[in-house]
């Protein structure tokens, strides 16, 4: 049995089902992200693991023990909230010591642990400050230290970076990942930010309408999306509708008359509609990108720094393409007719 | 523009006269016990009166008891309503306002009818029981102020998230109330407490009808029988109330972690 095992979890609020048939096995020391839009049920699953919500049905095992009947304060779980939730009347050191004091640990041990934790988050000098004297990023680090001080079995992070500004968000997420790996603590991280999830997770659970659409490594999720939703939610994507011409040989008609050989058999029957997906970075400006060559008109040019994103109208479809910025070759202008190309093997069939 | 300003000043001055004149008059009168010169004789007489000490001490004790009982009753209730029964807030708020609508005389008659010596719970049959009844009565009278103060204090906290944070760290309900909620609404509780103190010190109806030796009936007694001393007593009572108000300000300022809320 995995360290954290969730089986057939279900949650209804009144007549609304917010979590449906949720299964997940998390290994000890693993970092798993729940990714999805708001209202997809990711926070509800997290809160059921923490004990703040009771499942309508299903089980949650932590370290071999069914914890569904346990109260939140009996589960030995560390939780970090989006709003930090530091106790405003306590200093940083007292906040970190809170869980240990509640557990009635000896004073010397509490002091040692608090020092260790403050060193871990690199805030040794600020132990005597009150939360209101800290920046948002510092407060969230204290919240992390407070959650870790009780040596929890599982660490739960509920959108911990959402209230911070962009720069801090990136540095703190790296810090969280480093601390998590250093301590080897099993962690669930809830976020609606795909870049966040992709960059720090061992595995990602993409959630949609209360279900786990796909569970996999960031590489799998990004490159082999299991559903159309995963394909469109994680990263930018071009969705192309086509007609299946020859399922066995994988020949599809795109944009009306362009025949594309995928080189692998596809599920379905002749003349079925198929949805194909293509990452913007798989499309190249000019004719060197692969076997599929198309012509279109540039509709917009977005300069994003290292990457330039073009949208090109091809037939009736708008196609996004990403290219690296090269100082020697400026991007085309809006309205220009350009050739774009991509390899047929880069076309993804969601769910394949 | 100029004219309007003038009217504003006039209104302010009129208002100040309305409030200050009786006070100044009372103060002035309280100093005239000795014929032909100002003196503190009236104060000396009052402050050396053993009844003053006894009744004032009794009322202070009652006030402290009321505050403790009020806090024990109101803080968990207001917390629970905010946390789990938000839909009940208007109902609870209405209930706590009732003491302002129902006159104390009605409350105390109700008490006497319910708890007299021939009732199922003869509280008025003993001194201790009657004191207890008085304490309950005062707690009811203080309810509107106490509840409002604590509820306002709770509003500035993210009660739900703080509770969950404490729970995930292993805290039970008592620990959460004692270590997390109470310290963070302390300023609110104290302002409610000082208001309660001021109300109980000056309260007359409950104490008189339950025949308890409180400060209110003593003031009435002095007022009915002496000339200068009641004025001195009134000034003393005002001073106590103002002291309470001052203490609310002071406490708010001294709380380190509440500074952010004042910014």
Coordinates of C-alpha atoms in Angstrom, one line a residue:
Chain A
X1 CA 0.0 0.0 0.0
X2 CA 1.2 3.5 -0.8
X3 CA 2.0 5.9 1.9
X4 CA -1.0 8.1 1.2
X5 CA -3.8 6.2 -0.5
X6 CA -7.1 7.7 -1.5
X7 CA -9.7 5.3 -3.0
X8 CA -13.1 5.9 -4.5
X9 CA -13.4 9.2 -2.8
X10 CA -16.6 11.1 -3.3
X11 CA -18.0 14.3 -1.9
X12 CA -21.5 15.8 -2.2
X13 CA -22.5 19.3 -1.0
X14 CA -26.2 19.0 -0.9
X15 CA -27.2 17.7 -4.4
X16 CA -24.0 18.9 -6.0
X17 CA -21.3 16.3 -6.5
X18 CA -17.9 18.1 -6.2
X19 CA -15.6 15.1 -6.1
X20 CA -16.3 11.9 -8.1
X21 CA -14.5 8.6 -7.9
X22 CA -11.1 10.0 -7.0
X23 CA -8.3 7.5 -6.6
X24 CA -4.7 8.3 -5.9
X25 CA -1.7 6.6 -4.5
X26 CA 1.2 8.8 -3.3
X27 CA 4.6 7.2 -2.4
X28 CA 6.5 8.4 0.6
X29 CA 8.5 11.5 -0.1
X30 CA 6.6 12.2 -3.3
X31 CA 5.6 15.7 -4.4
X32 CA 2.2 15.6 -6.1
X33 CA 0.3 18.6 -7.4
X34 CA -3.4 18.9 -7.9
X35 CA -3.9 21.1 -10.9
X36 CA -7.2 22.4 -12.2
X37 CA -9.4 25.5 -12.6
X38 CA -11.3 26.8 -9.6
X39 CA -14.3 24.7 -8.7
X40 CA -12.7 21.5 -10.0
X41 CA -12.6 19.9 -6.6
X42 CA -8.9 20.0 -5.9
X43 CA -9.1 21.9 -2.7
X44 CA -12.0 19.8 -1.5
X45 CA -9.9 16.6 -1.9
X46 CA -7.1 18.3 0.0
X47 CA -9.5 19.4 2.8
X48 CA -10.8 15.8 3.0
X49 CA -7.2 14.6 3.5
X50 CA -6.7 17.3 6.2
X51 CA -10.0 16.3 7.9
X52 CA -11.8 19.6 7.4
X53 CA -14.4 18.0 5.2
X54 CA -15.8 14.5 5.6
X55 CA -16.0 12.4 2.5
X56 CA -19.5 11.2 1.4
X57 CA -17.9 7.9 0.6
X58 CA -14.4 6.4 0.1
X59 CA -11.3 5.9 2.1
X60 CA -8.1 7.8 2.9
X61 CA -5.2 5.8 4.2
X62 CA -2.1 7.5 5.6
X63 CA 0.8 5.2 6.5
X64 CA -1.6 2.2 6.5
X65 CA -4.2 3.8 8.7
X66 CA -7.7 4.8 7.6
X67 CA -8.0 8.4 8.8
X68 CA -11.5 9.2 7.6
X69 CA -12.9 8.9 11.1
X70 CA -10.0 11.0 12.6
X71 CA -10.5 14.6 13.6
X72 CA -8.2 17.1 11.9
X73 CA -6.1 17.5 15.1
X74 CA -5.5 13.8 15.3
X75 CA -4.1 13.3 11.8
X76 CA -0.6 14.7 12.2
X77 CA -0.8 16.7 9.0
X78 CA 1.0 19.9 8.2
X79 CA -1.1 22.5 6.3
X80 CA -0.2 25.7 4.7
X81 CA -2.9 28.1 3.6
X82 CA -3.2 30.7 0.8
X83 CA -3.8 33.4 3.4
X84 CA -0.8 32.3 5.6
X85 CA -3.1 32.1 8.6
X86 CA -0.3 32.9 11.1
X87 CA -1.5 33.6 14.6
X88 CA -1.4 37.4 14.8
X89 CA -0.8 37.5 18.6
X90 CA 2.3 35.3 18.5
X91 CA 5.8 36.1 17.3
X92 CA 7.4 34.1 14.5
X93 CA 9.1 31.8 17.0
X94 CA 5.9 31.3 19.0
X95 CA 4.0 30.6 15.8
X96 CA 6.5 27.9 14.8
X97 CA 6.5 26.5 18.4
X98 CA 2.6 26.4 18.5
X99 CA 2.2 22.8 17.4
X100 CA 4.9 21.5 19.7
X101 CA 3.5 23.4 22.7
X102 CA 0.1 22.0 22.1
X103 CA 1.7 18.5 22.0
X104 CA 3.3 19.3 25.3
X105 CA 6.9 18.8 24.2
X106 CA 9.7 19.7 26.6
X107 CA 10.9 23.3 26.4
X108 CA 14.5 22.4 25.3
X109 CA 13.2 20.4 22.4
X110 CA 10.8 23.1 21.4
X111 CA 13.6 25.7 21.4
X112 CA 15.9 23.4 19.4
X113 CA 13.2 22.6 16.8
X114 CA 12.2 26.3 16.4
X115 CA 15.8 27.2 15.8
X116 CA 16.2 24.4 13.3
X117 CA 13.0 25.4 11.4
X118 CA 13.9 29.1 11.3
X119 CA 17.3 28.1 9.9
X120 CA 15.5 25.9 7.3
X121 CA 13.5 28.9 6.0
X122 CA 16.5 31.3 6.5
X123 CA 14.7 33.6 8.9
X124 CA 16.8 33.0 12.1
X125 CA 17.0 36.7 12.7
X126 CA 13.3 37.4 12.7
X127 CA 12.1 35.0 15.5
X128 CA 11.0 37.9 17.7
X129 CA 9.0 39.7 15.0
X130 CA 5.2 39.6 14.8
X131 CA 3.5 38.5 11.6
X132 CA 2.4 42.0 10.7
X133 CA 6.0 43.1 10.6
X134 CA 6.8 40.5 7.8
X135 CA 6.3 40.6 4.0
X136 CA 3.9 38.1 2.4
X137 CA 6.7 35.8 1.3
X138 CA 8.3 35.8 4.8
X139 CA 4.9 35.1 6.4
X140 CA 4.4 32.1 4.1
X141 CA 7.8 30.8 4.9
X142 CA 7.0 31.0 8.6
X143 CA 3.7 29.2 7.9
X144 CA 5.7 26.5 6.2
X145 CA 8.1 26.2 9.1
X146 CA 5.1 26.1 11.5
X147 CA 3.6 23.2 9.6
X148 CA 6.9 21.3 9.4
X149 CA 7.8 21.8 13.1
X150 CA 5.4 19.1 14.2
X151 CA 7.1 16.6 11.8
X152 CA 3.8 15.8 10.0
X153 CA 3.3 12.6 8.0
X154 CA 1.9 14.6 5.1
X155 CA 2.4 18.2 4.1
X156 CA -0.6 19.9 2.4
X157 CA -0.2 23.2 0.6
X158 CA -3.4 24.9 -0.4
X159 CA -2.4 27.4 -3.2
X160 CA 0.4 28.8 -1.0
X161 CA 1.8 31.1 -3.6
X162 CA -1.3 32.6 -5.0
X163 CA -1.3 35.7 -2.8
X164 CA 2.3 36.6 -3.6
X165 CA 3.8 38.7 -6.4
X166 CA 5.4 37.0 -9.4
X167 CA 9.0 37.1 -8.5
X168 CA 8.5 35.9 -4.9
X169 CA 6.2 33.2 -6.2
X170 CA 9.0 31.7 -8.3
X171 CA 11.7 31.9 -5.7
X172 CA 9.5 30.5 -2.9
X173 CA 8.3 27.6 -5.0
X174 CA 11.9 26.6 -5.6
X175 CA 12.5 26.9 -1.9
X176 CA 9.5 24.8 -1.0
X177 CA 10.6 22.1 -3.4
X178 CA 14.2 22.2 -2.0
X179 CA 12.9 21.9 1.6
X180 CA 10.5 19.1 0.6
X181 CA 13.3 17.1 -1.0
X182 CA 15.7 17.8 1.9
X183 CA 13.2 16.5 4.4
X184 CA 11.8 13.8 2.2
X185 CA 8.2 14.7 3.2
X186 CA 5.2 13.5 1.3
X187 CA 3.5 16.6 -0.1
X188 CA 0.3 17.5 -1.9
X189 CA 0.3 20.9 -3.5
X190 CA -2.9 22.5 -4.8
X191 CA -2.6 25.1 -7.5
X192 CA -4.4 26.5 -10.5
X193 CA -1.1 27.6 -12.1
X194 CA 0.1 25.1 -14.6
X195 CA 3.6 26.5 -14.7
X196 CA 3.9 26.1 -11.0
X197 CA 2.7 22.5 -11.1
X198 CA 4.9 21.5 -14.0
X199 CA 8.0 23.0 -12.5
X200 CA 8.1 21.5 -9.0
X201 CA 6.1 18.3 -9.0
X202 CA 7.1 14.6 -9.2
X203 CA 3.6 13.9 -10.5
X204 CA 0.6 16.0 -11.4
X205 CA -3.1 15.2 -11.0
X206 CA -5.1 17.3 -13.5
X207 CA -8.6 17.7 -12.1
X208 CA -11.7 18.7 -14.0
X209 CA -15.3 18.7 -12.8
X210 CA -14.5 16.7 -9.6
X211 CA -12.6 14.0 -11.5
X212 CA -8.9 13.3 -11.9
X213 CA -8.6 13.5 -15.7
X214 CA -5.0 12.4 -15.7
X215 CA -2.3 11.5 -13.3
X216 CA 1.3 11.6 -14.5
X217 CA 4.7 13.2 -14.5
X218 CA 4.9 16.7 -15.8
X219 CA 6.5 15.4 -19.0
X220 CA 3.6 12.9 -19.6
X221 CA 1.0 15.5 -18.8
X222 CA 2.4 18.0 -21.1
X223 CA 3.3 15.8 -24.0
X224 CA 0.7 13.1 -23.8
X225 CA -2.5 14.7 -22.5
X226 CA -5.1 12.1 -21.8
X227 CA -8.1 14.2 -22.5
X228 CA -9.0 17.3 -24.5
X229 CA -9.3 19.2 -21.3
X230 CA -5.8 18.3 -20.1
X231 CA -4.4 19.2 -23.5
X232 CA -6.1 22.7 -23.4
X233 CA -5.6 23.4 -19.7
X234 CA -1.9 22.6 -19.4
X235 CA 0.1 24.9 -21.6
X236 CA -1.2 26.6 -24.8
X237 CA -2.4 24.4 -27.6
X238 CA -3.7 24.4 -31.1
X239 CA -6.8 22.2 -31.5
X240 CA -7.3 21.1 -35.0
X241 CA -10.5 19.2 -36.1
X242 CA -10.0 16.7 -38.9
X243 CA -11.7 13.8 -40.7
X244 CA -10.3 10.3 -40.3
X245 CA -9.5 9.0 -43.8
X246 CA -7.7 5.8 -43.1
X247 CA -7.6 4.7 -39.4
X248 CA -5.2 1.8 -39.9
X249 CA -2.5 4.0 -41.6
X250 CA -3.3 7.1 -39.5
X251 CA -4.2 9.4 -42.4
X252 CA -6.3 12.4 -41.5
X253 CA -7.6 15.3 -43.5
X254 CA -6.9 18.6 -41.8
X255 CA -8.3 22.1 -42.6
X256 CA -10.4 20.6 -45.4
X257 CA -7.9 19.2 -47.9
X258 CA -4.4 18.8 -46.2
X259 CA -3.7 15.1 -45.9
X260 CA -1.5 14.3 -42.9
X261 CA 0.1 10.9 -42.3
X262 CA 0.5 10.4 -38.5
X263 CA 2.4 7.2 -39.1
X264 CA 0.5 5.2 -36.5
X265 CA -3.0 3.6 -36.4
X266 CA -5.8 5.6 -34.9
X267 CA -8.9 4.5 -33.1
X268 CA -12.2 5.1 -34.9
X269 CA -13.8 4.5 -38.2
X270 CA -13.4 6.1 -41.6
X271 CA -14.9 9.6 -41.9
X272 CA -15.1 9.9 -38.1
X273 CA -14.3 13.4 -36.8
X274 CA -11.0 13.5 -34.9
X275 CA -9.5 16.2 -32.6
X276 CA -5.8 16.7 -33.0
X277 CA -3.7 18.9 -30.8
X278 CA -0.4 20.6 -31.5
X279 CA 1.8 22.6 -29.1
X280 CA 2.8 26.1 -30.4
X281 CA 6.5 25.3 -30.0
X282 CA 6.0 22.4 -32.5
X283 CA 5.1 24.8 -35.3
X284 CA 7.9 26.5 -37.1
X285 CA 7.9 29.7 -39.2
X286 CA 9.1 28.8 -42.7
X287 CA 9.3 25.5 -44.4
X288 CA 11.9 23.7 -42.3
X289 CA 9.6 22.5 -39.5
X290 CA 8.5 19.2 -41.0
X291 CA 6.4 17.5 -43.6
X292 CA 3.2 19.4 -43.1
X293 CA 3.4 22.8 -44.9
X294 CA 0.7 25.4 -44.6
X295 CA 0.3 29.1 -45.6
X296 CA -1.4 31.7 -43.5
X297 CA -1.7 35.3 -42.6
X298 CA -0.2 36.7 -39.4
X299 CA -2.9 38.1 -37.1
X300 CA -0.8 39.1 -34.1
X301 CA 2.7 39.1 -32.8
X302 CA 3.4 38.9 -29.1
X303 CA 6.9 39.5 -27.9
X304 CA 7.4 37.6 -24.6
X305 CA 11.1 38.0 -24.2
X306 CA 12.9 34.9 -25.0
X307 CA 9.9 33.6 -26.9
X308 CA 7.9 35.2 -29.7
X309 CA 4.3 34.0 -30.1
X310 CA 2.6 34.5 -33.4
X311 CA -1.0 33.7 -34.2
X312 CA -1.5 32.9 -37.8
X313 CA -4.8 32.3 -39.6
X314 CA -4.6 29.1 -41.6
X315 CA -7.7 28.3 -43.5
X316 CA -10.5 29.1 -41.0
X317 CA -8.3 28.2 -38.0
X318 CA -6.2 30.4 -35.8
X319 CA -2.8 28.7 -35.1
X320 CA -0.4 29.7 -32.4
X321 CA 3.2 29.2 -32.9
X322 CA 6.2 29.9 -30.6
X323 CA 9.7 30.6 -31.7
X324 CA 12.8 31.7 -29.9
X325 CA 13.7 35.3 -30.1
X326 CA 16.7 35.9 -32.5
X327 CA 18.1 39.4 -32.6
X328 CA 19.2 38.9 -36.2
X329 CA 15.8 37.9 -37.6
X330 CA 12.9 40.2 -36.5
X331 CA 9.4 38.6 -36.5
X332 CA 7.0 39.0 -39.4
X333 CA 4.5 41.9 -39.4
X334 CA 0.8 41.6 -38.8
X335 CA -1.0 41.0 -42.1
X336 CA 2.0 39.3 -43.8
X337 CA 1.5 36.0 -45.5
X338 CA 3.9 33.4 -44.1
X339 CA 4.6 29.7 -44.5
X340 CA 4.4 27.5 -41.4
X341 CA 5.3 23.9 -41.0
X342 CA 5.3 21.1 -38.5
X343 CA 6.0 17.4 -38.3
X344 CA 3.0 15.1 -38.5
X345 CA 4.5 13.1 -35.6
X346 CA 4.1 16.1 -33.3
X347 CA 0.3 16.0 -33.6
X348 CA -1.2 14.7 -30.4
X349 CA -4.4 12.8 -30.2
X350 CA -5.8 13.5 -26.7
X351 CA -6.7 10.3 -25.0
X352 CA -4.5 8.1 -27.2
Chain B
X1 CA -18.9 79.2 2.9
X2 CA -18.0 81.5 5.8
X3 CA -21.5 81.6 7.1
X4 CA -21.8 77.8 7.1
X5 CA -18.6 77.5 9.1
X6 CA -20.0 79.9 11.6
X7 CA -23.1 77.8 12.0
X8 CA -21.1 74.7 12.5
X9 CA -19.1 76.3 15.2
X10 CA -22.2 77.5 16.9
X11 CA -23.8 74.1 16.8
X12 CA -20.6 72.6 18.3
X13 CA -20.5 75.2 21.1
X14 CA -24.1 74.7 21.9
X15 CA -23.6 70.9 22.1
X16 CA -20.6 71.3 24.3
X17 CA -22.5 73.7 26.6
X18 CA -25.4 71.2 26.7
X19 CA -23.1 68.4 27.9
X20 CA -20.6 70.4 29.9
X21 CA -22.7 72.9 31.8
X22 CA -24.5 70.4 34.1
X23 CA -21.1 68.7 34.8
X24 CA -19.4 72.0 35.6
X25 CA -22.4 73.0 37.8
X26 CA -22.3 69.7 39.6
X27 CA -18.5 69.9 40.1
X28 CA -18.8 73.5 41.3
X29 CA -21.6 72.7 43.7
X30 CA -19.8 69.7 45.1
X31 CA -16.9 72.0 46.2
X32 CA -19.1 74.4 48.2
X33 CA -19.9 72.4 51.3
X34 CA -17.8 74.8 53.4
X35 CA -19.6 78.2 53.4
X36 CA -17.9 81.0 51.5
X37 CA -14.9 79.0 50.1
X38 CA -14.2 76.0 47.9
X39 CA -13.2 72.8 49.7
X40 CA -13.1 69.0 49.2
X41 CA -15.2 68.4 52.3
X42 CA -18.0 66.7 50.4
X43 CA -15.5 64.3 48.9
X44 CA -13.9 63.7 52.3
X45 CA -17.2 62.8 53.8
X46 CA -18.1 60.5 51.0
X47 CA -14.8 58.7 50.8
X48 CA -14.6 58.2 54.5
X49 CA -18.2 56.8 54.7
X50 CA -17.9 53.0 55.4
X51 CA -21.1 52.5 53.4
X52 CA -19.3 53.9 50.4
X53 CA -16.5 51.4 50.7
X54 CA -18.9 48.5 51.3
X55 CA -21.3 49.3 48.4
X56 CA -18.5 50.3 46.0
X57 CA -16.6 47.1 46.8
X58 CA -19.7 45.0 46.3
X59 CA -20.4 46.6 43.0
X60 CA -16.8 46.2 41.8
X61 CA -16.9 42.5 42.7
X62 CA -20.2 42.2 40.9
X63 CA -18.8 43.9 37.9
X64 CA -15.8 41.6 37.7
X65 CA -18.0 38.6 38.1
X66 CA -20.2 39.9 35.3
X67 CA -17.3 40.4 33.0
X68 CA -16.0 36.9 33.6
X69 CA -19.4 35.3 33.1
X70 CA -20.0 37.5 30.1
X71 CA -16.7 36.6 28.5
X72 CA -17.3 32.9 29.2
X73 CA -20.7 33.1 27.6
X74 CA -20.1 35.5 24.7
X75 CA -16.7 34.6 23.3
X76 CA -17.4 30.9 22.6
X77 CA -20.9 31.8 21.3
X78 CA -19.8 34.5 19.0
X79 CA -16.9 32.4 17.8
X80 CA -19.1 29.4 17.1
X81 CA -21.7 31.5 15.3
X82 CA -19.1 33.0 13.1
X83 CA -17.5 29.6 12.4
X84 CA -20.4 27.2 12.0
X85 CA -23.7 29.0 12.2
X86 CA -23.3 32.2 10.1
X87 CA -27.0 32.0 9.2
X88 CA -27.9 32.4 12.9
X89 CA -26.0 35.6 13.3
X90 CA -29.0 37.9 12.8
X91 CA -31.0 35.8 15.3
X92 CA -28.2 35.9 17.9
X93 CA -27.7 39.6 17.3
X94 CA -31.4 40.2 17.9
X95 CA -31.4 38.2 21.1
X96 CA -28.4 40.1 22.5
X97 CA -30.2 43.4 21.7
X98 CA -33.3 42.4 23.7
X99 CA -31.9 43.7 27.0
X100 CA -31.9 47.2 25.5
X101 CA -35.6 46.9 24.6
X102 CA -36.8 45.2 27.8
X103 CA -36.5 47.5 30.8
X104 CA -34.5 46.1 33.7
X105 CA -37.6 46.5 35.9
X106 CA -39.3 43.9 33.8
X107 CA -36.3 41.6 33.9
X108 CA -36.0 41.8 37.6
X109 CA -39.8 41.2 38.2
X110 CA -39.5 38.2 36.0
X111 CA -36.6 36.9 38.0
X112 CA -38.4 37.5 41.3
X113 CA -41.5 35.7 40.1
X114 CA -39.5 32.8 38.7
X115 CA -37.0 32.3 41.4
X116 CA -38.8 33.3 44.6
X117 CA -38.8 31.2 47.7
X118 CA -41.9 29.2 46.7
X119 CA -40.6 28.5 43.2
X120 CA -38.8 25.3 42.0
X121 CA -35.5 27.1 42.2
X122 CA -35.7 29.4 45.2
X123 CA -32.6 31.6 44.4
X124 CA -33.9 34.6 46.4
X125 CA -34.1 32.5 49.5
X126 CA -30.4 33.0 50.3
X127 CA -27.9 35.8 50.1
X128 CA -25.6 33.8 47.8
X129 CA -28.6 32.9 45.6
X130 CA -29.7 36.5 45.3
X131 CA -26.2 37.6 44.5
X132 CA -26.1 35.0 41.8
X133 CA -29.4 36.2 40.4
X134 CA -28.0 39.8 40.4
X135 CA -24.9 38.5 38.6
X136 CA -27.1 36.8 35.9
X137 CA -29.1 40.0 35.6
X138 CA -26.1 42.1 35.1
X139 CA -24.7 39.7 32.5
X140 CA -28.0 40.1 30.6
X141 CA -27.8 43.8 30.8
X142 CA -24.2 43.8 29.5
X143 CA -24.9 41.3 26.7
X144 CA -25.5 43.9 23.9
X145 CA -22.2 45.6 24.6
X146 CA -20.2 42.5 25.2
X147 CA -21.5 40.6 22.2
X148 CA -21.1 43.6 19.8
X149 CA -17.6 44.2 21.0
X150 CA -16.5 40.6 20.7
X151 CA -18.2 40.1 17.3
X152 CA -16.4 43.2 15.9
X153 CA -13.2 41.8 17.2
X154 CA -13.8 38.5 15.5
X155 CA -14.6 40.2 12.3
X156 CA -11.0 41.5 11.9
X157 CA -9.8 37.9 12.1
X158 CA -10.0 35.1 9.6
X159 CA -11.6 32.9 12.2
X160 CA -12.2 29.9 9.9
X161 CA -8.6 29.6 8.6
X162 CA -7.0 30.3 11.9
X163 CA -9.1 27.6 13.4
X164 CA -8.1 25.1 10.7
X165 CA -4.4 26.1 11.1
X166 CA -4.6 25.5 14.8
X167 CA -6.5 22.2 14.3
X168 CA -3.9 20.9 11.8
X169 CA -1.3 21.6 14.4
X170 CA -3.1 19.4 16.9
X171 CA -5.1 21.9 18.9
X172 CA -8.5 21.0 20.3
X173 CA -11.4 23.4 20.8
X174 CA -10.3 24.7 24.3
X175 CA -6.8 25.3 23.1
X176 CA -8.1 27.2 20.0
X177 CA -10.3 29.4 22.1
X178 CA -7.8 30.0 24.8
X179 CA -4.6 30.4 22.8
X180 CA -5.8 31.7 19.4
X181 CA -9.2 33.3 19.6
X182 CA -9.2 34.9 23.1
X183 CA -5.8 36.7 22.8
X184 CA -6.7 38.1 19.4
X185 CA -10.0 39.5 20.6
X186 CA -8.6 40.7 23.9
X187 CA -8.8 44.4 23.0
X188 CA -12.4 43.9 22.0
X189 CA -13.2 42.0 25.2
X190 CA -11.5 44.7 27.3
X191 CA -13.6 47.5 25.7
X192 CA -16.7 45.4 26.3
X193 CA -15.4 44.7 29.8
X194 CA -15.0 48.4 30.7
X195 CA -18.4 49.2 29.3
X196 CA -19.8 46.4 31.5
X197 CA -17.9 47.8 34.4
X198 CA -19.4 51.2 34.0
X199 CA -22.9 49.9 33.6
X200 CA -22.7 47.6 36.6
X201 CA -21.2 50.3 38.9
X202 CA -24.1 52.7 38.2
X203 CA -26.9 50.1 38.0
X204 CA -29.8 50.8 40.4
X205 CA -33.0 48.9 39.5
X206 CA -31.8 45.3 39.8
X207 CA -29.8 45.9 42.9
X208 CA -32.6 47.9 44.6
X209 CA -35.3 45.4 43.9
X210 CA -33.2 42.4 44.8
X211 CA -32.3 44.3 47.9
X212 CA -28.5 44.0 47.5
X213 CA -26.1 46.6 49.0
X214 CA -24.7 47.9 45.7
X215 CA -23.4 51.3 44.7
X216 CA -26.4 52.4 42.8
X217 CA -28.9 52.2 45.7
X218 CA -26.2 53.9 47.9
X219 CA -26.0 56.8 45.5
X220 CA -29.8 57.1 45.5
X221 CA -29.9 57.0 49.3
X222 CA -27.2 59.7 49.6
X223 CA -29.0 61.7 46.9
X224 CA -32.3 61.6 48.8
X225 CA -30.8 62.7 52.2
X226 CA -27.8 65.0 51.7
X227 CA -27.1 68.2 49.8
X228 CA -23.5 68.4 48.7
X229 CA -22.4 64.8 48.9
X230 CA -24.6 63.5 46.0
X231 CA -22.8 66.1 43.7
X232 CA -19.5 64.8 44.9
X233 CA -20.6 61.2 44.3
X234 CA -21.8 62.0 40.8
X235 CA -18.4 63.5 40.0
X236 CA -16.7 60.4 41.4
X237 CA -19.0 58.1 39.3
X238 CA -18.2 60.2 36.2
X239 CA -14.5 60.0 36.9
X240 CA -14.8 56.2 37.2
X241 CA -16.6 55.9 33.8
X242 CA -14.1 58.2 32.1
X243 CA -11.2 56.2 33.6
X244 CA -12.7 53.1 32.0
X245 CA -12.9 54.9 28.6
X246 CA -9.3 56.0 29.0
X247 CA -8.2 52.5 29.9
X248 CA -9.9 51.2 26.7
X249 CA -7.7 53.6 24.7
X250 CA -4.6 52.7 26.6
X251 CA -5.0 49.0 26.3
X252 CA -5.6 49.3 22.5
X253 CA -2.4 51.2 22.2
X254 CA -0.3 48.8 24.2
X255 CA -1.3 45.7 22.3
X256 CA 1.7 45.1 20.1
X257 CA 0.2 42.9 17.5
X258 CA -2.9 45.1 16.9
X259 CA -0.8 48.0 15.6
X260 CA -1.4 47.0 12.1
X261 CA -5.1 47.3 12.4
X262 CA -4.8 50.9 13.5
X263 CA -2.6 52.0 10.6

